[in-house]
CSV table of C-alpha atoms in Angstrom, one decimal:
chain,number,residue,atom,x,y,z
A,1,MET,CA,-115.5,-28.7,-6.3
A,2,ALA,CA,-112.9,-28.0,-4.0
A,3,ARG,CA,-112.7,-30.7,-1.1
A,4,LEU,CA,-115.1,-29.9,1.9
A,5,ARG,CA,-113.8,-31.1,5.1
A,6,CYS,CA,-116.1,-30.4,7.6
A,7,VAL,CA,-117.1,-34.2,7.9
A,8,LEU,CA,-113.6,-35.0,9.0
A,9,VAL,CA,-113.8,-35.2,12.7
A,10,LEU,CA,-116.8,-37.6,12.4
A,11,ALA,CA,-115.0,-39.8,9.8
A,12,LEU,CA,-112.3,-40.4,12.2
A,13,LEU,CA,-114.1,-42.0,14.8
A,14,LEU,CA,-115.2,-44.9,12.2
A,15,VAL,CA,-114.6,-48.2,14.0
A,16,THR,CA,-111.7,-50.4,13.3
A,17,THR,CA,-112.9,-52.7,10.6
A,18,GLN,CA,-111.1,-56.0,9.9
A,19,LEU,CA,-110.5,-57.1,6.5
A,20,PRO,CA,-112.8,-60.2,5.3
A,21,GLY,CA,-110.9,-63.0,4.7
A,22,ASP,CA,-107.5,-61.9,3.0
A,23,ALA,CA,-108.5,-59.0,0.9
A,24,ILE,CA,-105.0,-57.4,1.5
A,25,ALA,CA,-102.7,-59.5,-0.6
A,26,GLY,CA,-99.2,-60.7,0.2
A,27,ARG,CA,-99.6,-60.6,3.9
A,28,GLY,CA,-96.1,-60.9,5.3
A,29,HIS,CA,-94.8,-62.1,1.7
A,30,GLY,CA,-93.2,-60.3,-1.3
A,31,HIS,CA,-94.8,-60.1,-4.8
A,32,HIS,CA,-95.2,-63.1,-6.7
A,33,GLY,CA,-95.7,-63.8,-10.3
A,34,PRO,CA,-96.1,-61.2,-13.3
A,35,ALA,CA,-97.1,-58.1,-12.8
A,36,ALA,CA,-100.9,-57.2,-12.6
A,37,HIS,CA,-100.4,-53.8,-13.9
A,38,ASP,CA,-98.4,-51.9,-16.1
A,39,CYS,CA,-96.8,-49.5,-13.6
A,40,ARG,CA,-94.6,-47.9,-16.2
A,41,ASP,CA,-97.6,-46.5,-18.3
A,42,ALA,CA,-99.3,-45.4,-15.3
A,43,LEU,CA,-96.1,-43.5,-14.0
A,44,THR,CA,-96.1,-41.7,-17.4
A,45,LYS,CA,-99.7,-40.9,-17.3
A,46,SER,CA,-99.4,-40.0,-13.4
A,47,ILE,CA,-97.0,-37.1,-14.3
A,48,LEU,CA,-98.8,-36.1,-17.6
A,49,PHE,CA,-102.0,-35.2,-15.4
A,50,PHE,CA,-100.2,-32.3,-13.8
A,51,GLU,CA,-99.8,-30.5,-17.3
A,52,GLY,CA,-103.7,-30.7,-17.7
A,53,GLN,CA,-103.8,-28.9,-14.3
A,54,ARG,CA,-101.5,-25.8,-15.1
A,55,SER,CA,-102.8,-22.2,-15.1
A,56,GLY,CA,-100.8,-19.9,-16.8
A,57,LYS,CA,-98.6,-19.4,-20.0
A,58,LEU,CA,-98.4,-22.8,-21.6
A,59,PRO,CA,-95.0,-23.9,-22.9
A,60,PRO,CA,-94.3,-25.3,-26.0
A,61,SER,CA,-93.9,-28.7,-24.7
A,62,GLN,CA,-97.6,-28.9,-23.5
A,63,ARG,CA,-98.5,-32.5,-24.2
A,64,GLN,CA,-102.2,-32.1,-22.8
A,65,SER,CA,-102.6,-29.9,-26.0
A,66,TRP,CA,-106.5,-29.6,-25.5
A,67,ARG,CA,-105.6,-26.9,-22.8
A,68,ARG,CA,-104.8,-23.2,-23.5
A,69,ASP,CA,-103.4,-20.2,-21.5
A,70,SER,CA,-105.3,-19.2,-18.8
A,71,GLY,CA,-104.9,-16.8,-15.8
A,72,LEU,CA,-103.0,-14.4,-17.4
A,73,SER,CA,-103.5,-11.5,-15.3
A,74,ASP,CA,-103.4,-13.5,-11.9
A,75,GLY,CA,-102.2,-11.2,-9.1
A,76,ALA,CA,-102.6,-7.9,-11.2
A,77,SER,CA,-105.5,-6.9,-8.8
A,78,ALA,CA,-102.7,-7.0,-5.7
A,79,LYS,CA,-100.0,-5.6,-8.1
A,80,VAL,CA,-98.3,-8.8,-7.9
A,81,ASP,CA,-97.5,-11.5,-10.5
A,82,LEU,CA,-98.9,-14.7,-9.5
A,83,VAL,CA,-99.1,-16.4,-13.0
A,84,GLY,CA,-98.7,-19.9,-13.0
A,85,GLY,CA,-99.0,-22.7,-10.7
A,86,TYR,CA,-101.6,-25.4,-10.6
A,87,HIS,CA,-105.7,-25.6,-10.0
A,88,ASP,CA,-105.9,-28.0,-7.1
A,89,ALA,CA,-108.5,-30.3,-8.6
A,90,GLY,CA,-111.9,-29.7,-11.0
A,91,ASP,CA,-112.2,-26.0,-10.3
A,92,ASN,CA,-110.3,-22.6,-11.3
A,93,VAL,CA,-109.3,-21.3,-7.8
A,94,LYS,CA,-105.5,-21.4,-7.1
A,95,PHE,CA,-105.6,-22.8,-3.5
A,96,GLY,CA,-101.9,-22.4,-2.0
A,97,PHE,CA,-102.5,-24.8,0.8
A,98,PRO,CA,-103.1,-27.8,-1.2
A,99,MET,CA,-101.1,-26.8,-3.8
A,100,ALA,CA,-97.8,-26.7,-1.8
A,101,PHE,CA,-98.7,-29.8,-0.3
A,102,SER,CA,-98.7,-31.4,-3.5
A,103,MET,CA,-95.4,-30.0,-4.7
A,104,THR,CA,-94.0,-31.5,-1.3
A,105,MET,CA,-95.1,-34.7,-2.3
A,106,LEU,CA,-94.4,-34.7,-5.7
A,107,ALA,CA,-90.8,-33.5,-4.9
A,108,TRP,CA,-90.5,-36.1,-2.2
A,109,SER,CA,-91.5,-38.9,-5.1
A,110,VAL,CA,-88.6,-37.6,-7.2
A,111,VAL,CA,-86.2,-37.2,-4.2
A,112,GLU,CA,-87.1,-40.9,-2.9
A,113,PHE,CA,-87.6,-42.5,-6.2
A,114,GLY,CA,-86.5,-40.3,-8.8
A,115,GLY,CA,-83.7,-42.7,-9.8
A,116,LEU,CA,-86.0,-45.3,-10.8
A,117,MET,CA,-88.1,-43.2,-13.3
A,118,LYS,CA,-85.6,-43.2,-16.0
A,119,GLY,CA,-87.2,-41.4,-19.3
A,120,GLU,CA,-89.4,-39.7,-17.0
A,121,LEU,CA,-87.6,-38.3,-14.3
A,122,GLN,CA,-87.2,-35.2,-16.7
A,123,HIS,CA,-91.0,-34.8,-17.0
A,124,ALA,CA,-91.6,-35.3,-13.3
A,125,ARG,CA,-88.8,-32.4,-12.5
A,126,GLU,CA,-90.7,-30.0,-14.9
A,127,ALA,CA,-93.9,-30.9,-12.8
A,128,VAL,CA,-92.1,-29.9,-9.6
A,129,ARG,CA,-90.4,-26.7,-11.3
A,130,TRP,CA,-94.0,-25.5,-12.5
A,131,GLY,CA,-95.2,-25.4,-9.0
A,132,ALA,CA,-91.8,-24.2,-7.4
A,133,ASP,CA,-92.0,-21.4,-9.7
A,134,TYR,CA,-95.4,-20.3,-8.6
A,135,LEU,CA,-94.3,-20.7,-4.7
A,136,LEU,CA,-91.2,-18.5,-5.6
A,137,LYS,CA,-93.7,-15.7,-6.8
A,138,ALA,CA,-96.2,-16.2,-4.0
A,139,THR,CA,-93.5,-15.7,-1.6
A,140,ALA,CA,-91.7,-12.8,-3.2
A,141,HIS,CA,-92.2,-10.5,-0.6
A,142,PRO,CA,-90.9,-10.9,2.7
A,143,ASP,CA,-93.4,-11.6,5.4
A,144,THR,CA,-96.1,-12.1,3.2
A,145,ILE,CA,-97.4,-15.1,1.4
A,146,TYR,CA,-100.3,-15.2,-1.2
A,147,VAL,CA,-102.0,-18.1,-0.5
A,148,GLN,CA,-105.1,-18.2,-3.0
A,149,VAL,CA,-105.9,-16.7,-6.3
A,150,GLY,CA,-109.7,-16.8,-7.1
A,151,ASP,CA,-112.9,-16.2,-5.3
A,152,ALA,CA,-114.0,-19.6,-4.5
A,153,THR,CA,-117.4,-19.1,-3.6
A,154,LYS,CA,-118.3,-17.1,-6.9
A,155,ASP,CA,-115.7,-19.7,-9.0
A,156,HIS,CA,-117.8,-22.5,-7.7
A,157,ALA,CA,-121.4,-20.9,-8.9
A,158,CYS,CA,-119.7,-21.3,-12.4
A,159,TRP,CA,-119.0,-24.1,-14.5
A,160,GLU,CA,-116.5,-22.9,-17.0
A,161,ARG,CA,-113.1,-23.2,-18.8
A,162,PRO,CA,-110.2,-22.0,-17.2
A,163,GLU,CA,-109.3,-20.2,-20.4
A,164,ASP,CA,-112.9,-18.5,-20.2
A,165,MET,CA,-112.5,-17.4,-16.5
A,166,ASP,CA,-114.6,-14.1,-15.5
A,167,THR,CA,-115.0,-14.8,-12.0
A,168,PRO,CA,-113.1,-12.6,-9.7
A,169,ARG,CA,-109.5,-13.4,-9.2
A,170,THR,CA,-109.1,-12.1,-5.9
A,171,VAL,CA,-105.8,-12.6,-4.1
A,172,PHE,CA,-105.6,-13.5,-0.6
A,173,LYS,CA,-102.6,-13.2,1.7
A,174,VAL,CA,-101.0,-14.3,4.8
A,175,ASP,CA,-98.9,-11.5,6.6
A,176,SER,CA,-97.6,-10.8,10.0
A,177,SER,CA,-101.1,-9.3,11.0
A,178,THR,CA,-102.7,-12.2,9.4
A,179,PRO,CA,-100.8,-15.3,10.4
A,180,GLY,CA,-101.0,-18.5,8.6
A,181,SER,CA,-98.1,-20.8,9.9
A,182,ASP,CA,-100.0,-23.9,8.3
A,183,VAL,CA,-99.8,-22.6,4.7
A,184,ALA,CA,-96.4,-20.6,5.6
A,185,ALA,CA,-94.7,-24.0,6.7
A,186,GLU,CA,-96.1,-26.0,4.2
A,187,THR,CA,-95.0,-23.7,1.5
A,188,ALA,CA,-91.3,-23.7,3.3
A,189,ALA,CA,-91.3,-27.4,2.9
A,190,ALA,CA,-92.4,-27.3,-0.6
A,191,LEU,CA,-89.8,-25.2,-1.5
A,192,ALA,CA,-87.1,-27.1,0.6
A,193,ALA,CA,-88.3,-30.5,-0.8
A,194,SER,CA,-88.4,-29.0,-4.3
A,195,SER,CA,-84.6,-27.6,-3.9
A,196,LEU,CA,-83.5,-31.4,-3.2
A,197,VAL,CA,-84.9,-32.4,-6.7
A,198,PHE,CA,-82.6,-29.9,-8.3
A,199,ARG,CA,-79.8,-30.0,-6.2
A,200,LYS,CA,-77.4,-31.7,-9.1
A,201,SER,CA,-79.2,-30.8,-12.3
A,202,ASP,CA,-79.7,-27.1,-11.5
A,203,PRO,CA,-77.8,-26.1,-8.3
A,204,THR,CA,-78.6,-22.1,-8.9
A,205,TYR,CA,-82.0,-23.0,-8.8
A,206,ALA,CA,-82.0,-25.3,-6.0
A,207,SER,CA,-80.0,-22.6,-3.8
A,208,ARG,CA,-82.9,-20.0,-4.7
A,209,LEU,CA,-85.7,-22.3,-3.6
A,210,LEU,CA,-83.6,-23.3,-0.3
A,211,THR,CA,-82.9,-19.7,0.5
A,212,ARG,CA,-86.5,-18.8,0.2
A,213,ALA,CA,-87.6,-21.9,2.1
A,214,LYS,CA,-85.5,-20.9,5.1
A,215,ARG,CA,-87.4,-17.1,5.0
A,216,VAL,CA,-90.7,-18.5,4.7
A,217,PHE,CA,-90.2,-20.9,7.4
A,218,ALA,CA,-88.8,-18.1,9.9
A,219,PHE,CA,-91.9,-16.3,9.0
A,220,ALA,CA,-94.2,-19.0,10.0
A,221,ASP,CA,-92.6,-19.7,13.0
A,222,ARG,CA,-92.2,-16.1,14.2
A,223,HIS,CA,-95.8,-15.3,13.3
A,224,ARG,CA,-97.9,-18.2,14.5
A,225,GLY,CA,-101.4,-18.8,13.8
A,226,SER,CA,-103.9,-20.8,11.1
A,227,TYR,CA,-104.7,-19.1,8.0
A,228,SER,CA,-108.0,-20.6,8.8
A,229,THR,CA,-108.7,-17.8,11.5
A,230,GLY,CA,-108.1,-14.9,9.8
A,231,LEU,CA,-109.1,-16.0,6.2
A,232,ALA,CA,-112.0,-18.1,7.2
A,233,ALA,CA,-114.7,-16.7,4.7
A,234,ASP,CA,-112.5,-17.4,2.0
A,235,VAL,CA,-110.6,-21.0,2.5
A,236,CYS,CA,-113.4,-22.4,4.3
A,237,PRO,CA,-114.9,-24.7,4.0
A,238,TYR,CA,-112.8,-25.7,1.2
A,239,TYR,CA,-109.5,-26.0,2.6
A,240,CYS,CA,-109.5,-25.4,6.3
A,241,SER,CA,-106.9,-26.2,8.3
A,242,TYR,CA,-108.3,-28.4,11.0
A,243,SER,CA,-105.6,-30.0,12.3
A,244,GLY,CA,-104.0,-26.6,13.3
A,245,TYR,CA,-100.6,-25.2,12.2
A,246,GLN,CA,-98.4,-27.5,14.8
A,247,ASP,CA,-98.0,-30.1,12.3
A,248,GLU,CA,-96.7,-28.1,9.4
A,249,LEU,CA,-94.1,-26.6,11.7
A,250,LEU,CA,-92.7,-29.7,12.5
A,251,TRP,CA,-93.0,-30.7,8.8
A,252,GLY,CA,-91.7,-27.7,7.5
A,253,ALA,CA,-88.3,-28.2,10.0
A,254,ALA,CA,-88.0,-31.6,9.1
A,255,TRP,CA,-87.7,-30.7,5.1
A,256,LEU,CA,-85.4,-28.0,6.0
A,257,HIS,CA,-83.2,-30.4,8.3
A,258,ARG,CA,-83.2,-32.8,5.0
A,259,ALA,CA,-82.1,-30.1,2.5
A,260,THR,CA,-79.5,-27.9,4.8
A,261,LYS,CA,-78.4,-30.8,7.2
A,262,SER,CA,-78.2,-27.9,9.3
A,263,PRO,CA,-78.1,-28.2,13.5
A,264,THR,CA,-80.2,-25.3,13.7
A,265,TYR,CA,-83.2,-27.1,12.3
A,266,LEU,CA,-82.4,-30.5,14.2
A,267,SER,CA,-82.2,-28.5,17.3
A,268,TYR,CA,-85.3,-26.8,16.4
A,269,ILE,CA,-87.1,-30.5,16.2
A,270,GLN,CA,-85.6,-31.9,19.3
A,271,LEU,CA,-86.9,-29.0,21.1
A,272,ASN,CA,-90.2,-28.5,19.9
A,273,GLY,CA,-91.0,-31.8,18.5
A,274,GLN,CA,-93.4,-33.0,21.3
A,275,VAL,CA,-95.2,-29.7,21.4
A,276,LEU,CA,-95.8,-29.8,17.9
A,277,GLY,CA,-97.2,-33.2,18.4
A,278,ALA,CA,-94.6,-35.8,17.3
A,279,ASP,CA,-96.2,-38.6,19.3
A,280,GLU,CA,-99.6,-38.0,18.7
A,281,SER,CA,-101.5,-41.1,17.5
A,282,ASP,CA,-103.6,-39.3,14.1
A,283,ASN,CA,-102.9,-41.8,11.3
A,284,THR,CA,-104.4,-40.0,8.2
A,285,PHE,CA,-101.7,-38.2,6.2
A,286,GLY,CA,-102.7,-35.6,3.6
A,287,TRP,CA,-103.1,-31.7,2.7
A,288,ASP,CA,-104.3,-31.1,6.4
A,289,ASN,CA,-102.6,-33.2,8.7
A,290,LYS,CA,-98.6,-34.0,8.2
A,291,HIS,CA,-97.8,-35.7,11.3
A,292,ALA,CA,-97.7,-39.0,9.9
A,293,GLY,CA,-95.3,-37.8,7.2
A,294,ALA,CA,-92.9,-35.7,9.4
A,295,ARG,CA,-92.4,-38.7,11.6
A,296,ILE,CA,-91.5,-41.2,8.8
A,297,LEU,CA,-89.1,-38.3,7.1
A,298,ILE,CA,-87.4,-37.6,10.6
A,299,ALA,CA,-87.1,-41.3,11.1
A,300,LYS,CA,-84.9,-41.7,8.2
A,301,SER,CA,-82.5,-39.2,10.1
A,302,PHE,CA,-82.3,-42.0,12.8
A,303,LEU,CA,-82.4,-45.1,10.5
A,304,VAL,CA,-80.3,-43.8,7.5
A,305,GLN,CA,-77.9,-41.2,8.6
A,306,ARG,CA,-77.9,-42.4,12.1
A,307,VAL,CA,-78.7,-39.3,14.0
A,308,ALA,CA,-79.1,-40.9,17.5
A,309,SER,CA,-80.6,-38.1,19.2
A,310,LEU,CA,-83.8,-38.4,16.9
A,311,HIS,CA,-84.5,-42.3,18.0
A,312,GLU,CA,-87.6,-41.5,19.4
A,313,TYR,CA,-89.0,-41.1,16.0
A,314,LYS,CA,-88.6,-44.6,15.0
A,315,GLY,CA,-91.1,-45.4,17.5
A,316,HIS,CA,-93.3,-42.5,16.5
A,317,ALA,CA,-93.2,-43.8,12.8
A,318,ASP,CA,-93.5,-47.5,14.1
A,319,THR,CA,-97.0,-46.4,15.9
A,320,PHE,CA,-98.4,-44.8,12.9
A,321,ILE,CA,-97.4,-48.0,10.6
A,322,CYS,CA,-98.6,-50.4,13.0
A,323,SER,CA,-101.8,-48.5,13.0
A,324,MET,CA,-102.1,-49.2,9.1
A,325,VAL,CA,-101.3,-53.1,9.1
A,326,PRO,CA,-104.3,-55.5,9.4
A,327,GLY,CA,-104.1,-57.7,12.2
A,328,THR,CA,-101.9,-56.2,14.4
A,329,PRO,CA,-103.2,-55.2,18.0
A,330,THR,CA,-103.0,-51.6,17.0
A,331,ASP,CA,-104.7,-51.8,13.7
A,332,GLN,CA,-106.9,-48.8,13.2
A,333,THR,CA,-107.3,-48.8,9.7
A,334,GLN,CA,-110.9,-49.5,7.6
A,335,TYR,CA,-110.5,-51.2,4.4
A,336,THR,CA,-113.4,-52.2,2.2
A,337,ARG,CA,-114.6,-55.6,1.5
A,338,GLY,CA,-112.4,-55.4,-2.0
A,339,GLY,CA,-109.1,-54.4,0.2
A,340,LEU,CA,-109.0,-50.5,-0.2
A,341,LEU,CA,-108.0,-48.4,2.5
A,342,PHE,CA,-110.7,-46.1,3.4
A,343,LYS,CA,-110.6,-43.1,5.6
A,344,LEU,CA,-113.0,-40.7,4.2
A,345,SER,CA,-116.1,-40.6,1.7
A,346,ASP,CA,-115.1,-37.5,-0.1
A,347,SER,CA,-111.8,-37.9,-2.1
A,348,ASN,CA,-110.6,-41.1,-0.2
A,349,MET,CA,-108.3,-42.1,-2.9
A,350,GLN,CA,-106.0,-39.2,-1.5
A,351,TYR,CA,-105.6,-40.9,1.4
A,352,VAL,CA,-104.7,-44.2,-0.5
A,353,THR,CA,-101.8,-42.9,-2.6
A,354,SER,CA,-100.4,-41.0,0.5
A,355,SER,CA,-100.4,-44.1,2.5
A,356,ALA,CA,-98.9,-45.9,0.1
A,357,PHE,CA,-96.4,-43.8,-0.5
A,358,LEU,CA,-95.5,-43.6,3.3
A,359,LEU,CA,-95.7,-47.4,3.3
A,360,LEU,CA,-93.1,-47.8,0.4
A,361,THR,CA,-90.8,-45.1,1.9
A,362,TYR,CA,-90.4,-46.2,5.4
A,363,ALA,CA,-90.0,-49.9,4.0
A,364,LYS,CA,-86.9,-48.3,2.2
A,365,TYR,CA,-85.4,-46.8,5.5
A,366,LEU,CA,-86.0,-50.0,7.2
A,367,ALA,CA,-84.3,-52.1,4.8
A,368,PHE,CA,-81.4,-50.1,4.4
A,369,ALA,CA,-80.9,-50.1,8.2
A,370,LYS,CA,-81.8,-53.8,8.3
A,371,GLU,CA,-84.6,-53.4,10.9
A,372,THR,CA,-88.3,-54.2,11.2
A,373,VAL,CA,-91.5,-52.4,13.2
A,374,THR,CA,-92.6,-54.6,16.2
A,375,CYS,CA,-96.4,-53.7,16.9
A,376,GLY,CA,-98.2,-54.6,20.3
A,377,GLY,CA,-98.1,-58.3,21.2
A,378,GLY,CA,-94.9,-58.7,19.6
A,379,ALA,CA,-96.0,-58.7,16.0
A,380,VAL,CA,-93.2,-58.3,13.8
A,381,VAL,CA,-93.7,-56.3,10.4
A,382,THR,CA,-91.1,-56.5,7.8
A,383,PRO,CA,-90.1,-54.1,4.9
A,384,GLN,CA,-91.7,-56.6,2.5
A,385,ARG,CA,-95.1,-56.7,4.3
A,386,LEU,CA,-95.4,-52.8,4.0
A,387,ARG,CA,-94.6,-53.0,0.3
A,388,ALA,CA,-97.1,-56.0,-0.4
A,389,ILE,CA,-99.9,-53.6,1.5
A,390,ALA,CA,-98.8,-50.5,-0.4
A,391,ARG,CA,-98.5,-52.8,-3.7
A,392,ARG,CA,-102.2,-54.0,-3.3
A,393,GLN,CA,-103.8,-50.5,-2.8
A,394,VAL,CA,-101.9,-49.5,-6.2
A,395,ASP,CA,-103.2,-52.7,-7.8
A,396,TYR,CA,-106.8,-51.9,-6.5
A,397,LEU,CA,-106.4,-48.1,-7.9
A,398,LEU,CA,-105.3,-49.4,-11.6
A,399,GLY,CA,-108.3,-51.8,-11.8
A,400,SER,CA,-108.1,-54.8,-9.4
A,401,ASN,CA,-111.1,-54.2,-7.7
A,402,PRO,CA,-114.6,-55.3,-7.4
A,403,MET,CA,-115.5,-52.9,-10.3
A,404,GLY,CA,-112.9,-54.0,-12.6
A,405,MET,CA,-112.1,-50.7,-13.2
A,406,SER,CA,-109.0,-48.0,-13.1
A,407,TYR,CA,-109.5,-45.2,-11.3
A,408,MET,CA,-106.5,-43.4,-13.1
A,409,VAL,CA,-108.2,-41.6,-16.5
A,410,GLY,CA,-106.7,-43.3,-19.6
A,411,TYR,CA,-105.2,-45.9,-17.8
A,412,GLY,CA,-106.6,-49.7,-18.7
A,413,PRO,CA,-109.6,-50.5,-21.0
A,414,ARG,CA,-112.1,-49.4,-18.2
A,415,TYR,CA,-111.9,-45.9,-16.5
A,416,PRO,CA,-113.9,-42.8,-15.3
A,417,ARG,CA,-115.5,-41.2,-18.3
A,418,ARG,CA,-117.4,-38.9,-16.6
A,419,ILE,CA,-114.9,-36.9,-14.1
A,420,HIS,CA,-116.1,-33.8,-12.0
A,421,HIS,CA,-113.4,-31.3,-14.0
A,422,ARG,CA,-114.7,-28.1,-15.9
A,423,ALA,CA,-111.8,-28.2,-18.5
A,424,SER,CA,-112.3,-31.6,-19.3
A,425,SER,CA,-115.9,-31.7,-19.7
A,426,LEU,CA,-116.5,-28.5,-21.6
A,427,PRO,CA,-115.5,-28.4,-25.3
A,428,SER,CA,-111.9,-27.5,-25.8
A,429,VAL,CA,-110.9,-24.2,-27.1
A,430,ALA,CA,-109.8,-25.8,-30.6
A,431,ALA,CA,-113.2,-27.4,-30.6
A,432,HIS,CA,-115.3,-24.6,-29.4
A,433,PRO,CA,-113.4,-21.3,-30.1
A,434,GLY,CA,-116.4,-19.0,-28.7
A,435,ARG,CA,-116.8,-18.2,-25.1
A,436,ILE,CA,-118.6,-20.6,-23.0
A,437,GLY,CA,-120.3,-18.5,-20.3
A,438,CYS,CA,-120.7,-19.1,-16.7
A,439,SER,CA,-124.2,-20.5,-16.3
A,440,GLN,CA,-123.9,-22.0,-19.9
A,441,GLY,CA,-121.7,-24.6,-19.0
A,442,PHE,CA,-123.6,-26.3,-16.3
A,443,THR,CA,-125.6,-27.9,-19.3
A,444,ALA,CA,-122.1,-30.2,-19.4
A,445,LEU,CA,-122.1,-30.8,-15.8
A,446,TYR,CA,-125.2,-32.5,-15.7
A,447,ALA,CA,-125.1,-34.1,-19.3
A,448,GLY,CA,-124.8,-38.1,-19.7
A,449,GLY,CA,-121.9,-38.5,-21.9
A,450,ALA,CA,-118.4,-39.0,-21.6
A,451,ASN,CA,-116.0,-35.9,-21.1
A,452,PRO,CA,-114.9,-34.7,-24.5
A,453,ASN,CA,-111.2,-33.9,-23.1
A,454,VAL,CA,-109.3,-37.0,-21.5
A,455,LEU,CA,-107.7,-35.6,-18.5
A,456,VAL,CA,-104.9,-38.4,-19.0
A,457,GLY,CA,-103.3,-39.6,-15.6
A,458,ALA,CA,-105.9,-37.8,-13.6
A,459,VAL,CA,-107.0,-40.2,-10.4
A,460,VAL,CA,-110.4,-39.6,-9.2
A,461,GLY,CA,-111.7,-39.4,-5.7
A,462,GLY,CA,-112.5,-43.2,-6.2
A,463,PRO,CA,-115.0,-45.7,-4.7
A,464,ASP,CA,-117.5,-45.6,-2.0
A,465,LEU,CA,-117.2,-48.2,1.2
A,466,GLN,CA,-119.2,-50.7,-0.8
A,467,ASP,CA,-116.6,-50.6,-3.5
A,468,LYS,CA,-118.9,-49.0,-5.9
A,469,PHE,CA,-118.5,-46.2,-8.1
A,470,PRO,CA,-121.3,-44.2,-10.2
A,471,ASP,CA,-119.3,-42.4,-12.6
A,472,GLN,CA,-121.4,-39.4,-12.3
A,473,ARG,CA,-119.7,-36.0,-13.2
A,474,ASN,CA,-121.9,-34.1,-10.6
A,475,ASP,CA,-120.4,-36.6,-7.7
A,476,HIS,CA,-117.6,-34.3,-6.6
A,477,GLU,CA,-116.8,-36.9,-3.8
A,478,HIS,CA,-115.8,-39.8,-6.1
A,479,SER,CA,-115.3,-38.3,-9.7
A,480,GLU,CA,-113.1,-35.2,-8.8
A,481,PRO,CA,-109.3,-35.7,-9.4
A,482,ALA,CA,-106.6,-33.5,-7.6
A,483,THR,CA,-103.0,-32.8,-7.4
A,484,TYR,CA,-102.7,-34.4,-4.0
A,485,ILE,CA,-104.2,-37.5,-4.8
A,486,ASN,CA,-101.8,-37.8,-8.1
A,487,ALA,CA,-98.5,-36.4,-6.3
A,488,PRO,CA,-97.7,-39.5,-3.8
A,489,LEU,CA,-98.7,-41.9,-6.3
A,490,VAL,CA,-96.1,-40.6,-8.9
A,491,GLY,CA,-93.2,-42.2,-6.3
A,492,ALA,CA,-95.2,-45.3,-5.4
A,493,LEU,CA,-95.7,-46.1,-9.3
A,494,ALA,CA,-91.8,-45.3,-10.1
A,495,TYR,CA,-91.0,-47.8,-7.2
A,496,LEU,CA,-93.5,-50.5,-8.5
A,497,ALA,CA,-92.7,-50.1,-11.9
A,498,HIS,CA,-89.0,-50.7,-11.3
A,499,SER,CA,-89.7,-53.7,-8.8
A,500,TYR,CA,-92.1,-55.4,-11.5
A,501,GLY,CA,-88.9,-55.0,-13.9
A,502,GLN,CA,-90.8,-52.3,-16.3
A,503,LEU,CA,-88.1,-49.6,-15.5
């Protein structure tokens, strides 16, 4: 089921745990020896996963061929076209907040590392466009954003294929009277980031995305408030905005500045950055809290474009980085004995992939500027060290771990076979043309065999703090995949495949 975040505050109080021995590979050193994993294969599959999450009318090019059309009347109850987009995880609701974040991160993966993707670049662009097209529909009416399709409570009371959905496809929106700056600004970020993906290959489409991003951001800033306030009964506890909306406003402005180079957004960042939490010490980056990502993104303007007025963001980004590096005086990050970054028991792998992406991206900016990070006590952290930490996390995910298991479905000889995912766990329409009812499907949830449909490329929530993974379908915390786990991994894998000489 969709991620429950009520434990977030408690989880952030976890004490810092020093890694046993030298669990993080390559402390201060570059990668040596042959590649441990086929990152090119993993990259291909990480992008392919998004096709299994598609909602709407599937194109002839659909490669996860066991899926069929679904949600073809989405939006009809509100007299708006909301067909398309992605299911966030293993359920059938379209949650706009995590979907927009997934699109921002997938677009950032392409913007930052698309030049290394070679033959996969077109597939990555198609994955971005599928989400961006939906976000254009969701923002078609001024001062209104449609942020969810589907009654989450009733959806979660069923275990059925997207193709069989008969639960209410209720439409939820934010507007001037029910504001949602968090989801609106994230949507603006996704549109702006996506515009950069298509700037050269489809400039007309890119311009349309950017124009819409500006309008949506203006709405987010003008009508301030959290969508969790007005829509609490419908979006909570699934995707409550626990961190507030300030981080999304800074994040959205950062993306609009990058996409437009307009002094308007530079001025916005300069005037509002501190109020919006630019210097907060939080170091959890994901669909809810964007502060760390915004710091890294804005720091690029200083490091690469030499925008001197944003020099303080190098310090803000460094503070985040230092909190991630084991052995530094300000290290705040917990790792398992096997070396996996550990933030939360529920879908921990999303923080592994998002953190690895930020480490690799910041390393790129630092290397360009010939800079390093200095942590408390004079500890100097090089771009090579950041790459080594990120590389170790991705290697763990792909199988270099105590379980000897890949956490990406379809990659390697041993991977999760019983993922918490309705469409994957139930017979496909081709295998079973007859409808499978709401409660009838629960037989599959609790069955012991492997899922009949392999959702290639899906990365699950991952192992627990003891590096254990039971591979049980009803264990959504560890066995459920999600778009926001895969999205940042796409960029990380493109970089690693290239650096391993596989692309």
